[in-house]
Amino acid sequence: MKFNTLASPTYSWLKMNGGELLDLPAMERLSPAIELPEGVRVEKLNGVAAKPLRTGGGAEFGEALAAAKLPVLICTVPEGQEIAERDALRLSFRLPDAGQEYNPRGRNSVKGEKASGTPAKAGKFAQVELNLERESSLTVVMDYLSEADAKGLAGVQTKVTLGEGAKLTLVQLVRAGSGYTFLNDVGAVCAKDAELRVIHLVLSGKHVYQGFSSAMEGDRSQLAVDVGYVGEDRAHYDFNYESIHNGKKTGAEIHGKGILRGHAKKVFRDSIDLRNGCSGSEGNETEDVLLMDETVENRSLPIILCSEDDVVGNHGATIGRLDEDLLFYMESRGMQKDEIYEMMAKARIDAIVRKIPDAKTRHDLLELDDEEEREDR
């Protein structure tokens, strides 16, 4: 099964045109614990196909979910209903320990790494729809969490529809076990004057495939995405982000910050597609990667596609180790090099965490003291 296929393929020898997975095993239902704020309607429908929205992961994953006939969890905010940030809709997905790893490529990805044995017989999957009607607003926190040493396979597909003037902040946290393969697939469509803010944090997991696509259909719709990730040991992360601009004067900001250490591997695809008719639109994409060890493997592919004249598109990537002048300055203040790298790595992720509007989630990730938590609220 193909996952995270690049919209505009590049040279095949770069091996960045998309992820490839073995056929997925049987799909079993994964249900979240729900903290539901007043004003949000939630219903779980069986035998109903999810909305046909484009997602970053691609069509094949959606087809597999449809064939499994999993229930769809539909969350709706009625027209004009503005939900305060402190009253976030929280969907907590507890990832069970299956006791077996799923090898997505069917072979050892790292020389010398032992085979994981028989793949998992079944995986846990869920489908979620977030529908915000005209002039409504909501913060949603989706947490994918397992025990630190858990093994297994799981995935969640989230489809977002924003009506005219609607505002959504979507926070998704991947905290899977060291033997887990997790698929996070997101698709969104934004109407006129809609605003979509996305915060993605991938903090652990063996193989993490994360796809995101947003169609900026309405004039002046806006997208802001912050991605933070920490790849350790022999983790393999595969990211694919894209914003598709059809409306006039639309905007997109996609920014990634990551840390790689050990033998971690990562691919980050980032596409801004400025299509004919989106005059006055602007898209910016950046990635900043801190390489903690010489044994990591990093691949970054920022892309701008353009078929309209009156637009602005910018992209860039900063990849490497810390600046020698900065290291010298901090070492002259008595800090050891390892301490400096750890401090700077933590600061990068904390900076993204602090953008999360939900105080409860920030407290969980930052371990804030009671006084700081009260100030945040």
mmCIF file of C-alpha atoms in Angstrom, residues 30 47 65-66 75 87 104 133 153 162 176 207-208 222 225 235 238 247 255-256 260 268 274 280 286 297 317 357 360:
data_model
loop_
_atom_site.group_PDB
_atom_site.id
_atom_site.type_symbol
_atom_site.label_atom_id
_atom_site.label_comp_id
_atom_site.label_asym_id
_atom_site.label_seq_id
_atom_site.Cartn_x
_atom_site.Cartn_y
_atom_site.Cartn_z
ATOM 1 C CA LEU A 30 -9.878 1.833 17.945
ATOM 2 C CA GLY A 47 -21.859 1.450 7.873
ATOM 3 C CA LEU A 65 -10.587 1.868 5.974
ATOM 4 C CA ALA A 66 -13.787 1.870 3.919
ATOM 5 C CA CYS A 75 -17.944 15.756 15.792
ATOM 6 C CA ASP A 87 -12.961 23.830 26.790
ATOM 7 C CA PRO A 104 5.842 -1.976 7.217
ATOM 8 C CA GLU A 133 -20.254 25.086 10.553
ATOM 9 C CA LEU A 153 0.060 -1.268 14.572
ATOM 10 C CA LEU A 162 -14.511 24.252 7.940
ATOM 11 C CA ALA A 176 3.628 5.530 20.505
ATOM 12 C CA HIS A 207 7.656 3.748 12.343
ATOM 13 C CA VAL A 208 5.458 6.848 12.083
ATOM 14 C CA GLN A 222 -5.716 30.631 6.165
ATOM 15 C CA VAL A 225 1.006 24.297 10.636
ATOM 16 C CA ALA A 235 12.967 5.298 14.614
ATOM 17 C CA ASP A 238 7.809 9.603 7.066
ATOM 18 C CA GLY A 247 -9.269 30.549 -3.425
ATOM 19 C CA HIS A 255 7.022 25.045 9.653
ATOM 20 C CA GLY A 256 8.832 21.991 10.988
ATOM 21 C CA LEU A 260 17.317 13.268 15.196
ATOM 22 C CA PHE A 268 9.891 15.342 5.286
ATOM 23 C CA LEU A 274 -0.582 27.576 -5.905
ATOM 24 C CA GLY A 280 -3.008 37.189 -4.172
ATOM 25 C CA THR A 286 10.525 25.942 6.390
ATOM 26 C CA GLU A 297 19.695 9.974 8.129
ATOM 27 C CA ALA A 317 15.528 24.224 5.221
ATOM 28 C CA PRO A 357 -3.913 26.684 23.460
ATOM 29 C CA LYS A 360 -4.190 20.854 30.291
#
